[in-house]
Amino acid sequence: MERIVYVNGEYVQESDAKISVFDRGFLFADGVYEVTSVLEGKLIDFDGHLRRLRRSLVELAMTIPCPDEELLSIHRELVARNAVVEGLVYLQVTRGAADRDFAFPKNVPQTLVLFTQAKSIVDSPLAKRGARVVSVDDLRWGRRDIKTVQLLYPSMAKMIAQEKGADDAWLVQDGLVTEGTSNNAYIVTQDGTIVTRDLSSDILAGITRAAVLKCARELQMKVEERPFSIAEALTAREAFTTSATGFVCPVVEIDGTALSDGNPGAVAVRLRQAYIEESLKAAI
Ligand code: PLP
């Protein structure tokens, strides 16, 4: 069935949606995006996603496309029109359409596009089984804190992982894990400490990361925000990832070596449950 999508102020059938061939999102990957998950027809962590959207736009000298309340009502309208109970809302803002030139154009209207995707997130076979990851060199640009639409290298890394029979890649820079292709990466040490890389321009500040670390601290779990290597990860009791579309997803194998007994770890399972409960309470 065709979805209703949002393009520059209008709700249209997906096959009627049109963007200029001169759009800078298309020509230069000159745009940013956000993905907000939907549970029970409600938006999860919406304020966090809006905050990060604003930051990404400011970092790229772009303006905010419309007031927050309008963005919220577009999200809600799309969820309602497409009858999404569980899934996600994807939002993209680009610098707009202009003659192809490396310099940013002036006074050009931005392009704002949103669409929904129905997806089972809570009842996820991958989360039940646990993901297998492989390490891949992190060859992305130096501003990974900005959520831009230039996702070619993460896609390539995902393909390398799939070719090796794994589910995803963990990206490694100077011997240390930065993050997954589309998620933040964590290990749980033998003494039960949760370790995840500290925030910097090396990684995206995951909205789920912030919420899950809050849950962990509330559950009296010890958290260390510092880089770790693949060698250290292989000595870990368990590992997991976080993202808006995967929530907390256990990792059971790294570079072909199983962690502990090869099953999802207790900390990941507990945090997944806690995150789902807490985010549902705060969903809007
Ligand atoms: N890191 C990268 C590179 C990502 O692409 C994503 C999500 O797309 C994340 C981390 C997780 O961020 P969030 O929890 O906000 O989905």
Short mmCIF file of N, CA and C in Angstrom, two decimals, residues 6 32 47 93 104 110 117 125 143 152-153 209 230 237 240 276:
data_model
loop_
_atom_site.label_atom_id
_atom_site.label_comp_id
_atom_site.label_asym_id
_atom_site.label_seq_id
_atom_site.Cartn_x
_atom_site.Cartn_y
_atom_site.Cartn_z
N TYR A 6 5.47 13.44 3.45
CA TYR A 6 5.40 14.90 3.56
C TYR A 6 6.55 15.49 2.75
N VAL A 32 20.74 16.95 6.54
CA VAL A 32 20.78 16.21 7.81
C VAL A 32 19.46 15.46 7.98
N ASP A 47 11.78 14.90 21.82
CA ASP A 47 12.50 16.14 22.15
C ASP A 47 14.00 16.00 21.90
N VAL A 93 16.27 17.22 6.16
CA VAL A 93 16.30 18.63 5.74
C VAL A 93 17.54 18.81 4.88
N PHE A 104 27.87 27.35 -0.62
CA PHE A 104 26.47 27.26 -0.20
C PHE A 104 25.66 28.35 -0.92
N GLN A 110 14.83 25.62 1.98
CA GLN A 110 15.31 24.27 2.28
C GLN A 110 14.29 23.24 1.80
N GLN A 117 7.91 4.47 8.28
CA GLN A 117 8.21 3.09 7.92
C GLN A 117 7.66 2.21 9.04
N PRO A 125 13.57 -10.33 15.98
CA PRO A 125 14.32 -11.59 15.96
C PRO A 125 15.81 -11.36 16.23
N ARG A 143 33.47 14.65 11.15
CA ARG A 143 32.39 15.29 11.91
C ARG A 143 31.20 14.33 12.05
N LEU A 152 27.36 6.76 2.74
CA LEU A 152 27.91 5.74 1.84
C LEU A 152 28.86 4.81 2.57
N TYR A 153 29.79 5.36 3.35
CA TYR A 153 30.76 4.47 4.00
C TYR A 153 30.09 3.52 5.01
N ARG A 209 21.37 6.32 23.25
CA ARG A 209 22.54 6.19 24.14
C ARG A 209 22.29 6.96 25.43
N ILE A 230 38.94 -3.72 20.10
CA ILE A 230 38.32 -5.02 19.78
C ILE A 230 38.91 -6.09 20.71
N ARG A 237 32.25 -9.64 29.02
CA ARG A 237 31.21 -10.60 29.38
C ARG A 237 30.08 -10.56 28.36
N PHE A 240 26.67 -4.87 23.40
CA PHE A 240 25.38 -4.51 22.80
C PHE A 240 25.50 -3.20 22.03
N ILE A 276 12.54 0.21 27.05
CA ILE A 276 11.21 0.15 26.43
C ILE A 276 10.15 0.68 27.42
#
